[in-house]
């Protein structure tokens, strides 16, 4: 592996794949970010079902986390991508349409990684909520705060502070998991790397470059999360 | 969706279970061994050892397994020296590439878990052992490792489940494990949903059994954490007398 | 004198354990009641029944002449009927907890202004001004910008008292306010509570501080196994109580002090 050649290849020069890799990186970040939003919504729903739900809601949340944490992410991605095409195809057939239709790979992939990491987020948020001391919630009750105000001013901010490290892990999981979207043809970083590796016949150089880009992203998001944690945990004792 | 099709699919998928289990077993065993060595390096006093171990763990944990797998499977072939070496018969096989990638990936996570376990062993227990005249390998073999393993087991059980799931990536380098077979049936039958659900059920079953087994092991190893009436004396003497 | 709190035949069970067995009690405005009793006697539970942090299984509660609405549920757990009423009453009852329960993500000043701004909807600037005066008064005016975790237990408890006072409560409940404090920090907190008593505030104090109960309160209530065993002015109860349990209790407390 010739370093000068590698830098030229992944750079932005005339023979460089830099722009394409950068576009792939942007898609990777977008997929992970959309996945984070979805996983947060699912996590919040699941955690509240587990903490405060009735028997049916608790059982549903329990089933969701058990299944999604025991099944490979790649299978879930395949299920969403190819499964959506069979569902949509069946619907289209009702309207006499015969062609191949599917959810766009990006959308199906984001749904899949969001659902997978949502199961992790359920436990993150549940644990964070349980780390809020009951006395702190009681003090809010004793001041006459109603349920909504209590949640908005006391419970939610404290839960989020306790959850930050876990949310950081989910984010890393989403970044890495998004590389599997390449298997359904989404033009994210891994897919673009494959294209570059194939057409230059220099797979080693490009996969090392891709690895380096993933490391830069995870390390810098680690720094961001650590700063956020330090900022928000002023005064909050770690559980 | 008919039951007959699901039944046939399950039978076909069963053919992929041996390779999935082999990959998982090799990854777990290899990852544990390599991870243990790296954990010891992380805890050593030697700056070169712990810095390189730390760097290894950071790099591997920040890189998607798929990048590592493709780097090994597609990337290594780029070097003609390697292609003509004695290693090539192994490295040209997708199977061994998958095993190597899984072992490397698993070892970084295992190293952190083992390190946590080793750090959790209290100074008092070690001091007590030293006071009995234990030191060096004997101290580690009889006191430190047994305590560290008990501490690390719950976290390592999650890691084992993660490794089982990670084996599915082998299908992306042409291996016909459960996921690989599922993908091929799905594309030939145009019935992806029942196929992938059935495949998911197989992984779920494997992981459930694995978790149960580790929990049973953990229960046997930790009579001291249970209330006295539930801790059987036999388990205590067994753990104490059997040479390990 | 008007009645600040009235409890009528209060029963409270936790599972099979009956913690309160028919307690009847009245506090007039301006009175300072000390609730004494060994641990498990139900005194904290009784206090928490007044602002419905615990809901009695049976009995009636009046606060400031208003009957609190609640009803016993089927499986023994009871529930409130009118949460808006409970929230309104709670905003007029200040409570100070054994473990302070300051909100850790807010500074001391933010802790004090939180409920006045969001529950009472008072203007922020006014609340801040008043909070600073209150913190000055409890002796921690210089700690306004600190987070609770950076304060000693005694300072945290004084901040919690300021937080309760900021709501202009008609009634103050103190649940063992000094029990979680190191001995050298108790005095400062008791001085603040004593000064509030001298202002003529209505207060119910669950305490183990015998000297405080004797000197500061206008009435002493002794609970034993969920029932009122003695009730009267401190001089009567401490010197003439016929209850053998109270004498035993005094003996134990004297040894531990």
XYZ file of C-alpha atoms in Angstrom:
740
model
C 0.000 0.000 0.000
C 1.508 3.220 -1.231
C 0.435 6.057 1.084
C 0.946 8.872 -1.408
C -1.153 7.025 -3.956
C -3.825 6.324 -1.349
C -4.081 9.965 -0.382
C -4.399 10.927 -4.015
C -7.129 8.351 -4.521
C -9.251 9.366 -1.560
C -8.504 13.062 -2.096
C -10.340 15.636 -4.162
C -7.998 15.740 -7.149
C -8.967 14.743 -10.722
C -8.445 11.028 -9.989
C -9.689 11.360 -6.426
C -12.776 9.687 -5.025
C -12.960 12.269 -2.236
C -16.168 13.928 -3.366
C -17.939 10.596 -3.738
C -16.750 9.346 -0.357
C -17.811 12.643 1.184
C -21.284 12.321 -0.303
C -21.414 8.789 1.072
C -20.381 10.066 4.486
C -23.172 12.633 4.382
C -25.679 9.890 3.564
C -24.304 7.761 6.405
C -24.718 10.643 8.854
C -28.211 11.391 7.551
C -29.276 7.751 7.884
C -27.850 7.497 11.399
C -29.483 10.766 12.425
C -32.917 9.806 11.098
C -32.447 6.429 12.790
C -31.668 8.226 16.037
C -34.907 10.215 15.854
C -36.944 7.079 15.189
C -35.162 5.067 17.866
C -35.758 7.867 20.358
C -39.485 7.922 19.662
C -39.727 4.120 19.878
C -37.477 4.108 22.945
C -39.592 6.699 24.729
C -42.800 4.815 23.908
C -41.326 1.479 24.983
C -39.777 2.850 28.161
C -42.984 4.554 29.248
C -44.897 1.346 28.508
C -42.452 -0.635 30.646
C -42.400 1.884 33.488
C -46.003 3.052 33.625
C -48.014 0.957 31.185
C -50.738 -1.557 31.831
C -50.099 -5.290 31.459
C -50.781 -5.259 27.700
C -48.476 -2.312 26.993
C -45.742 -3.832 29.151
C -46.017 -7.173 27.376
C -45.876 -5.456 23.974
C -42.760 -3.478 24.934
C -41.156 -6.592 26.393
C -41.835 -8.545 23.209
C -40.436 -5.732 21.078
C -37.141 -5.490 22.990
C -36.695 -9.250 23.314
C -37.194 -9.914 19.620
C -35.220 -6.994 18.237
C -32.274 -7.633 20.521
C -32.080 -11.278 19.532
C -32.249 -10.904 15.746
C -29.418 -9.752 13.441
C -29.704 -6.195 12.193
C -28.979 -7.322 8.635
C -32.060 -9.563 8.649
C -34.216 -6.685 9.828
C -32.835 -4.511 7.028
C -33.593 -7.238 4.471
C -37.057 -7.711 5.956
C -37.898 -4.028 5.700
C -36.392 -3.570 2.255
C -37.591 -6.704 0.471
C -40.658 -7.101 2.687
C -41.872 -3.625 1.836
C -41.612 -4.451 -1.829
C -43.775 -7.525 -1.446
C -46.374 -5.622 0.594
C -46.375 -2.650 -1.760
C -46.349 -4.996 -4.749
C -49.460 -6.767 -3.425
C -51.182 -3.431 -2.918
C -50.128 -2.276 -6.375
C -51.451 -5.500 -7.894
C -54.866 -4.596 -6.516
C -54.656 -1.545 -8.751
C -53.546 -3.637 -11.759
C -49.947 -2.428 -11.508
C -47.344 -5.072 -12.321
C -43.886 -3.473 -11.998
C -41.419 -3.718 -9.113
C -41.991 -1.197 -6.406
C -40.358 -0.918 -3.003
C -39.713 1.622 -0.309
C -36.635 3.608 -1.250
C -33.629 1.790 0.220
C -32.765 4.769 2.378
C -36.222 4.921 3.934
C -36.460 1.154 4.494
C -32.939 1.136 5.936
C -33.575 4.023 8.297
C -36.771 2.351 9.496
C -34.859 -0.899 10.058
C -31.902 0.515 11.995
C -34.241 2.840 13.906
C -36.414 -0.092 14.967
C -33.361 -2.165 15.946
C -31.693 0.568 17.987
C -35.084 1.624 19.361
C -35.073 -1.623 21.322
C -31.754 -0.597 22.869
C -33.087 2.892 23.508
C -36.034 1.460 25.470
C -33.609 0.090 28.050
C -31.460 3.239 28.001
C -34.420 5.498 28.751
C -35.976 3.091 31.226
C -32.742 2.839 33.184
C -32.302 6.608 33.064
C -35.822 7.182 34.350
C -35.282 4.721 37.184
C -32.104 6.627 38.096
C -34.201 9.699 38.910
C -34.637 9.663 42.671
C -38.278 9.263 43.761
C -37.804 12.070 46.289
C -37.022 14.546 43.517
C -40.334 13.700 41.850
C -42.132 13.821 45.186
C -40.754 17.290 45.851
C -42.289 18.404 42.565
C -45.634 16.912 43.607
C -45.416 18.624 46.978
C -45.017 21.995 45.217
C -48.306 21.432 43.437
C -46.858 20.712 39.993
C -49.359 18.800 37.891
C -48.409 15.656 35.996
C -47.501 17.453 32.763
C -45.466 20.187 34.442
C -43.680 17.602 36.588
C -42.729 15.651 33.497
C -41.637 18.692 31.505
C -39.652 20.495 34.183
C -38.268 17.724 36.391
C -38.625 14.167 35.084
C -37.720 14.694 31.405
C -34.612 16.846 31.982
C -33.274 14.513 34.684
C -34.004 11.382 32.638
C -32.258 12.830 29.584
C -29.208 13.727 31.633
C -28.943 10.194 32.965
C -29.548 8.815 29.468
C -26.863 10.796 27.628
C -24.097 8.161 27.769
C -26.530 5.475 26.616
C -27.832 7.678 23.796
C -24.209 8.141 22.738
C -23.826 4.367 22.477
C -27.022 4.095 20.445
C -25.694 6.771 18.090
C -22.452 4.829 17.571
C -24.517 1.689 16.983
C -26.570 3.512 14.350
C -23.462 4.840 12.586
C -21.955 1.381 12.372
C -25.289 -0.279 11.608
C -25.890 2.105 8.712
C -22.953 0.455 6.902
C -25.244 -2.549 6.394
C -27.537 -0.408 4.240
C -24.901 -0.889 1.533
C -26.311 -4.414 1.168
C -29.563 -2.939 -0.152
C -27.784 -0.502 -2.430
C -28.088 2.691 -0.390
C -25.302 5.004 -1.528
C -23.846 5.584 1.909
C -20.149 5.531 2.797
C -19.721 1.756 2.673
C -21.468 1.432 -0.673
C -19.442 4.243 -2.247
C -16.291 2.622 -0.893
C -17.263 -0.655 -2.549
C -17.796 1.150 -5.847
C -14.440 2.898 -5.578
C -12.692 -0.308 -4.506
C -14.174 -2.176 -7.428
C -13.378 0.316 -10.145
C -9.816 1.084 -8.988
C -9.028 -2.509 -8.014
C -7.518 -1.151 -4.830
C -9.916 -2.480 -2.201
C -7.386 -2.424 0.633
C -6.688 1.294 0.259
C -10.348 2.170 0.133
C -11.541 -0.005 2.981
C -8.773 1.407 5.170
C -9.884 4.892 4.150
C -13.501 4.031 4.951
C -12.460 2.637 8.310
C -10.573 5.856 9.005
C -13.617 7.965 8.137
C -15.825 5.886 10.470
C -13.226 6.289 13.216
C -13.112 10.053 12.731
C -16.907 10.224 12.931
C -17.210 8.039 16.022
C -14.332 9.706 17.850
C -15.627 13.193 17.143
C -19.176 12.279 18.109
C -17.711 10.746 21.253
C -16.131 14.108 22.033
C -19.407 15.920 21.388
C -21.313 13.568 23.673
C -18.696 13.901 26.384
C -18.892 17.694 26.233
C -22.685 17.540 26.348
C -22.510 15.205 29.295
C -20.141 17.444 31.162
C -22.333 20.450 30.405
C -25.603 18.844 31.420
C -24.400 16.860 34.388
C -23.310 19.887 36.368
C -24.664 19.057 39.770
C -26.234 15.773 38.695
C -24.551 12.966 40.566
C -23.804 9.973 38.337
C -25.941 6.971 39.213
C -48.732 -16.842 3.362
C -49.193 -20.568 3.798
C -47.924 -22.810 6.548
C -46.500 -25.375 4.151
C -44.208 -22.769 2.633
C -43.028 -21.630 6.057
C -42.391 -25.235 7.044
C -40.326 -25.891 3.914
C -38.436 -22.648 4.429
C -37.587 -23.578 7.998
C -36.254 -26.955 6.872
C -34.083 -25.322 4.219
C -32.864 -22.735 6.704
C -31.865 -25.491 9.121
C -29.056 -26.332 6.700
C -27.504 -22.975 7.506
C -27.524 -23.485 11.266
C -24.273 -25.500 11.478
C -22.268 -22.812 9.732
C -23.895 -20.060 11.792
C -23.136 -21.953 14.990
C -19.561 -22.744 13.905
C -18.891 -19.109 13.095
C -20.403 -18.029 16.396
C -18.471 -20.603 18.425
C -15.159 -19.774 16.754
C -15.826 -16.043 17.114
C -16.750 -16.351 20.776
C -13.830 -18.615 21.667
C -11.270 -16.728 19.571
C -12.623 -13.358 20.651
C -12.434 -14.369 24.289
C -8.828 -15.598 24.022
C -7.570 -12.618 22.045
C -9.661 -10.252 24.145
C -8.210 -11.685 27.318
C -4.668 -11.122 26.072
C -5.535 -7.561 25.111
C -7.157 -6.931 28.493
C -3.937 -8.061 30.184
C -1.960 -5.733 27.914
C -4.312 -2.876 28.785
C -3.648 -3.505 32.475
C 0.106 -3.938 32.185
C 2.525 -1.313 33.445
C 4.430 -1.270 30.167
C 3.517 1.915 28.224
C 3.953 0.369 24.783
C 1.721 -2.573 25.698
C -1.135 -0.604 27.134
C -1.035 2.179 24.550
C -1.110 -0.249 21.655
C -3.860 -2.302 23.302
C -5.856 0.856 23.953
C -5.418 1.972 20.341
C -6.445 -1.458 19.068
C -9.624 -1.424 21.136
C -10.539 2.130 20.093
C -9.939 1.473 16.397
C -11.811 -1.811 16.235
C -14.738 -0.566 18.293
C -15.164 2.503 16.077
C -15.074 0.578 12.789
C -18.118 -1.242 11.440
C -17.592 -4.992 11.292
C -18.504 -4.904 7.596
C -15.502 -2.651 6.840
C -13.196 -5.047 8.663
C -14.710 -8.043 6.902
C -14.386 -6.514 3.421
C -10.906 -5.254 4.222
C -9.831 -8.808 4.969
C -11.833 -10.595 2.271
C -11.391 -8.181 -0.638
C -8.544 -5.985 0.547
C -5.837 -8.524 1.342
C -5.938 -9.962 -2.174
C -4.460 -6.690 -3.357
C -1.002 -7.797 -2.161
C 0.670 -10.240 -4.506
C 3.219 -11.179 -1.849
C 0.382 -12.352 0.324
C -1.329 -14.123 -2.549
C 1.748 -16.254 -3.107
C 2.391 -16.915 0.596
C 1.467 -20.032 2.569
C -1.339 -18.021 4.227
C -3.286 -17.584 1.030
C -5.060 -20.959 1.023
C -6.652 -19.828 4.293
C -7.119 -16.142 3.507
C -8.743 -16.718 0.142
C -11.616 -18.568 1.804
C -14.595 -16.468 2.770
C -15.158 -18.738 5.756
C -11.802 -17.992 7.385
C -11.983 -14.329 6.492
C -15.325 -14.156 8.298
C -13.888 -15.990 11.298
C -10.880 -13.645 11.470
C -13.030 -10.530 11.168
C -15.449 -11.776 13.834
C -12.610 -12.722 16.187
C -10.876 -9.356 15.814
C -14.141 -7.471 16.221
C -15.225 -9.551 19.216
C -11.848 -9.339 20.900
C -12.016 -5.550 21.241
C -15.366 -5.694 23.017
C -14.360 -8.714 25.088
C -11.142 -6.948 26.140
C -13.092 -4.070 27.659
C -15.413 -6.436 29.504
C -12.555 -8.546 30.884
C -10.648 -5.417 31.862
C -13.692 -4.240 33.823
C -13.937 -7.648 35.459
C -10.269 -7.702 36.431
C -10.445 -4.156 37.796
C -13.451 -5.098 39.893
C -11.473 -7.594 41.945
C -11.020 -5.901 45.280
C -7.704 -5.011 46.867
C -8.822 -6.753 50.062
C -9.306 -10.134 48.419
C -5.919 -9.864 46.755
C -4.281 -8.808 50.007
C -5.873 -11.722 51.816
C -4.499 -14.099 49.190
C -1.035 -12.571 49.467
C -1.253 -12.942 53.222
C -1.816 -16.666 52.630
C 1.379 -16.760 50.645
C -0.152 -16.730 47.147
C 1.491 -14.734 44.433
C 1.983 -14.548 40.698
C 0.182 -17.110 38.600
C -1.253 -18.938 41.594
C -2.834 -15.729 42.882
C -4.334 -15.000 39.475
C -5.459 -18.553 38.835
C -7.112 -19.177 42.183
C -8.417 -15.751 43.257
C -8.304 -12.995 40.648
C -9.573 -14.842 37.556
C -12.407 -16.684 39.296
C -13.678 -13.416 40.778
C -13.186 -11.473 37.535
C -15.034 -14.067 35.461
C -18.009 -13.972 37.795
C -18.084 -10.190 37.535
C -17.739 -10.118 33.734
C -20.146 -12.911 32.875
C -23.408 -10.930 32.592
C -21.830 -8.353 30.263
C -20.074 -11.076 28.306
C -23.369 -12.847 27.779
C -24.626 -9.756 25.900
C -21.412 -9.785 23.901
C -21.956 -13.423 22.934
C -25.440 -12.597 21.680
C -23.932 -9.743 19.665
C -21.431 -12.186 18.136
C -24.162 -14.623 17.124
C -25.985 -11.780 15.414
C -22.762 -10.538 13.813
C -22.220 -13.886 12.067
C -25.046 -12.896 9.714
C -22.607 -10.548 7.960
C -20.804 -13.626 6.642
C -23.656 -13.923 4.150
C -22.338 -10.747 2.500
C -19.105 -12.554 1.596
C -20.992 -15.428 -0.074
C -21.287 -17.785 2.889
C -24.516 -19.753 3.083
C -25.292 -19.331 6.755
C -28.890 -18.889 7.942
C -29.029 -15.316 6.643
C -27.370 -16.249 3.354
C -29.852 -19.060 2.700
C -32.741 -16.817 3.713
C -31.650 -14.121 1.277
C -31.401 -16.624 -1.555
C -34.792 -18.225 -0.844
C -36.370 -14.800 -0.522
C -35.116 -13.682 -3.902
C -36.055 -16.928 -5.658
C -39.551 -17.259 -4.162
C -40.534 -13.586 -3.994
C -41.857 -14.226 -0.487
C -39.389 -12.270 1.624
C -41.523 -11.686 4.700
C -42.128 -15.281 5.861
C -38.542 -16.218 4.952
C -36.851 -13.455 6.924
C -39.252 -13.884 9.830
C -38.443 -17.589 9.959
C -34.715 -16.828 9.829
C -35.151 -14.256 12.604
C -36.944 -16.856 14.705
C -33.946 -19.189 14.364
C -31.522 -16.518 15.587
C -33.889 -15.614 18.399
C -34.023 -19.244 19.473
C -30.233 -19.623 19.380
C -29.767 -16.428 21.401
C -32.431 -17.369 23.912
C -30.814 -20.735 24.534
C -27.382 -19.103 24.772
C -28.588 -16.517 27.279
C -30.294 -19.225 29.340
C -27.138 -21.333 29.377
C -24.955 -18.435 30.504
C -27.473 -17.494 33.158
C -27.465 -21.065 34.455
C -23.670 -20.998 34.561
C -23.732 -17.678 36.340
C -26.186 -19.064 38.881
C -23.923 -22.029 39.573
C -20.893 -19.809 39.947
C -22.420 -17.317 42.342
C -23.966 -19.116 45.329
C -22.344 -16.426 47.480
C -24.631 -13.757 46.028
C -27.826 -15.623 46.878
C -29.595 -15.634 50.232
C -28.106 -18.386 52.410
C -31.049 -20.798 52.143
C -30.800 -20.889 48.324
C -27.051 -21.344 48.117
C -26.296 -25.022 48.040
C -23.183 -26.072 49.870
C -22.305 -28.538 47.109
C -21.832 -25.720 44.610
C -19.507 -23.961 47.021
C -17.301 -26.969 47.663
C -17.312 -27.907 44.011
C -16.068 -24.513 42.982
C -13.559 -24.526 45.785
C -12.097 -28.012 45.488
C -12.087 -28.820 41.802
C -8.763 -27.750 40.352
C -9.411 -25.243 37.619
C -58.613 30.773 65.725
C -59.330 28.896 62.530
C -58.456 25.314 61.812
C -55.512 24.832 59.450
C -55.670 21.037 59.225
C -58.171 18.519 60.425
C -57.710 14.767 60.201
C -60.601 12.518 61.107
C -60.187 8.811 61.757
C -57.347 8.319 59.255
C -56.456 4.749 58.345
C -53.545 3.794 56.116
C -52.452 0.313 55.165
C -49.446 -0.843 53.163
C -50.452 -4.320 52.091
C -51.212 -6.247 55.254
C -49.451 -3.707 57.459
C -51.738 -1.135 59.052
C -49.568 1.922 59.629
C -52.236 4.365 60.783
C -55.151 3.045 62.842
C -57.725 5.772 63.078
C -55.942 9.044 63.755
C -57.887 12.162 64.605
C -56.007 15.403 64.893
C -56.539 19.133 64.517
C -54.086 21.978 64.119
C -55.119 25.603 64.500
C -53.526 28.390 62.545
C -50.315 29.565 64.177
C -49.784 26.304 66.031
C -46.512 24.394 65.881
C -47.095 20.664 66.311
C -44.281 18.235 66.933
C -45.023 14.661 65.953
C -42.957 12.219 67.980
C -42.749 8.462 67.895
C -40.318 5.663 67.358
C -39.567 4.588 63.801
C -42.490 2.721 62.309
C -45.006 4.537 64.484
C -46.546 6.127 61.389
C -45.616 9.758 61.970
C -44.084 10.363 58.542
C -46.981 8.582 56.854
C -49.411 10.788 58.756
C -47.595 13.905 57.553
C -47.634 12.643 53.964
C -51.373 12.006 54.199
C -51.933 15.736 54.675
C -50.650 16.675 51.199
C -51.742 13.368 49.692
C -48.289 12.002 48.933
C -49.936 9.054 50.643
C -53.648 8.642 50.186
C -55.444 7.335 53.257
C -57.497 4.173 52.944
C -60.169 5.646 55.138
C -61.015 8.835 56.973
C -61.380 12.517 56.127
C -58.851 15.274 55.573
C -59.611 18.992 55.657
C -57.011 21.552 54.727
C -57.853 25.237 55.326
C -61.501 24.276 55.760
C -61.637 22.444 52.422
C -62.395 18.718 52.387
C -59.835 16.817 50.333
C -61.551 14.480 47.925
C -60.258 10.943 47.680
C -61.743 7.513 47.809
C -60.610 4.060 48.689
C -60.030 1.825 45.710
C -61.100 -1.775 45.506
C -57.829 -3.538 46.252
C -56.990 -1.373 49.231
C -55.010 1.181 47.210
C -56.805 4.497 47.273
C -56.888 7.234 44.722
C -57.568 10.911 44.510
C -60.672 12.105 42.764
C -59.757 15.649 41.855
C -56.102 16.010 40.896
C -56.541 19.706 40.202
C -57.711 20.189 43.782
C -54.769 18.222 45.136
C -52.290 20.250 43.072
C -53.915 23.491 44.237
C -53.794 22.460 47.905
C -50.218 21.227 47.589
C -49.152 24.598 46.187
C -50.262 26.103 49.515
C -48.596 23.489 51.707
C -44.834 23.678 51.957
C -43.007 20.433 52.552
C -39.453 19.841 53.696
C -38.129 16.309 53.287
C -35.658 14.298 55.310
C -33.420 13.862 52.242
C -33.887 17.474 50.965
C -34.932 16.324 47.474
C -33.580 19.398 45.744
C -33.656 19.049 41.969
C -30.087 18.263 41.029
C -30.180 19.750 37.520
C -31.154 23.211 38.774
C -29.073 25.695 40.732
C -30.151 26.624 44.247
C -31.779 29.802 42.945
C -33.518 27.903 40.133
C -34.773 25.356 42.668
C -36.385 28.139 44.682
C -38.015 29.968 41.747
C -39.090 26.842 39.823
C -42.520 26.312 41.370
C -43.438 29.996 41.964
C -42.882 30.676 38.252
C -44.448 27.538 36.800
C -47.135 26.659 39.328
C -48.120 30.077 40.670
C -47.301 31.797 37.331
C -45.671 34.745 39.038
C -43.308 37.033 37.120
C -39.753 35.760 36.977
C -37.990 38.911 38.131
C -40.189 39.182 41.193
C -39.564 35.525 42.031
C -35.801 35.943 41.710
C -35.775 38.973 43.984
C -37.812 37.159 46.585
C -35.742 33.984 46.271
C -32.554 35.933 46.932
C -34.116 37.414 50.086
C -35.210 33.954 51.244
C -31.784 32.445 50.635
C -30.256 35.352 52.552
C -32.659 34.711 55.361
C -31.789 30.998 55.682
C -28.117 31.950 55.606
C -27.018 30.763 52.163
C -27.376 33.956 50.127
C -23.925 33.372 48.660
C -24.845 29.915 47.294
C -27.577 30.960 44.847
C -25.634 29.939 41.740
C -24.354 26.627 43.133
C -25.801 23.248 42.261
C -27.243 21.192 45.151
C -24.496 18.566 44.900
C -21.922 21.229 45.766
C -23.538 22.126 49.089
C -23.343 20.464 52.486
C -26.408 18.648 53.794
C -27.237 21.499 56.144
C -27.031 24.048 53.345
C -29.146 21.842 51.084
C -31.804 21.534 53.747
C -31.863 25.295 54.255
C -32.240 25.716 50.500
C -35.140 23.245 50.592
C -36.773 25.338 53.332
C -36.352 28.443 51.150
C -37.913 26.529 48.252
C -40.936 25.696 50.400
C -41.243 29.273 51.712
C -41.174 30.714 48.196
C -44.661 29.320 47.639
C -46.045 31.454 50.520
C -47.510 28.371 52.148
C -50.322 28.527 54.709
C -48.925 25.378 56.283
C -45.449 23.895 56.526
C -44.767 20.180 56.869
C -41.329 19.075 58.056
C -40.537 15.380 57.681
C -37.569 14.693 59.975
C -35.697 17.678 58.559
C -32.512 17.063 60.525
C -32.321 13.256 60.571
C -30.085 12.988 57.504
C -27.650 15.636 58.691
C -24.295 15.312 60.389
C -24.639 16.369 64.034
C -22.660 19.584 63.586
C -25.039 20.754 60.838
C -28.274 20.188 62.778
C -28.106 23.402 64.792
C -28.197 25.773 61.823
C -31.250 24.114 60.301
C -33.092 24.012 63.637
C -32.405 27.727 64.127
C -34.109 28.479 60.793
C -37.130 26.311 61.668
C -37.346 27.923 65.112
C -37.369 31.411 63.573
C -40.233 30.356 61.301
C -42.155 29.099 64.330
C -41.616 32.415 66.072
C -43.190 34.211 63.093
C -46.424 32.452 63.946
C -46.426 30.072 60.983
C -48.518 26.936 61.159
C -46.158 23.982 61.156
C -46.229 20.230 61.625
C -42.808 18.853 62.410
C -41.889 15.176 62.558
C -38.730 15.155 64.625
C -36.416 13.277 66.924
C -35.067 16.467 68.457
C -36.571 16.391 71.942
C -35.202 19.782 72.961
C -36.733 21.326 69.840
C -40.099 19.666 70.496
C -40.067 20.847 74.111
C -38.978 24.438 73.499
C -40.474 25.387 70.151
C -43.741 23.534 69.667
C -47.063 24.605 71.063
C -48.279 21.015 71.074
C -46.654 17.614 71.117
C -48.303 14.532 69.623
C -46.885 11.117 70.445
C -47.762 8.305 68.047
C -47.423 4.660 68.953
C -48.195 1.875 66.497
C -50.385 4.096 64.366
C -52.408 5.642 67.163
C -52.211 8.901 69.110
C -50.958 8.032 72.587
C -50.394 11.526 73.919
C -51.472 14.977 72.757
C -50.980 18.248 74.588
C -48.719 21.172 75.377
C -45.104 20.037 75.700
C -44.829 20.718 79.404
C -47.844 18.470 80.082
C -46.799 15.666 77.799
C -43.140 15.604 78.773
C -43.731 15.813 82.525
C -47.096 14.232 83.168
C -47.698 11.745 80.393
C -49.138 8.567 81.747
C -48.240 6.594 78.633
C -45.648 3.955 79.476
C -44.687 3.846 75.789
C -43.831 7.531 75.843
C -41.621 7.082 78.898
C -39.863 4.179 77.157
C -39.482 6.281 74.019
C -37.987 9.166 76.006
C -35.558 6.781 77.631
C -34.390 5.445 74.283
C -34.066 8.892 72.741
C -32.088 10.139 75.766
C -29.616 7.288 75.303
C -29.106 7.916 71.620
C -28.731 11.677 71.950
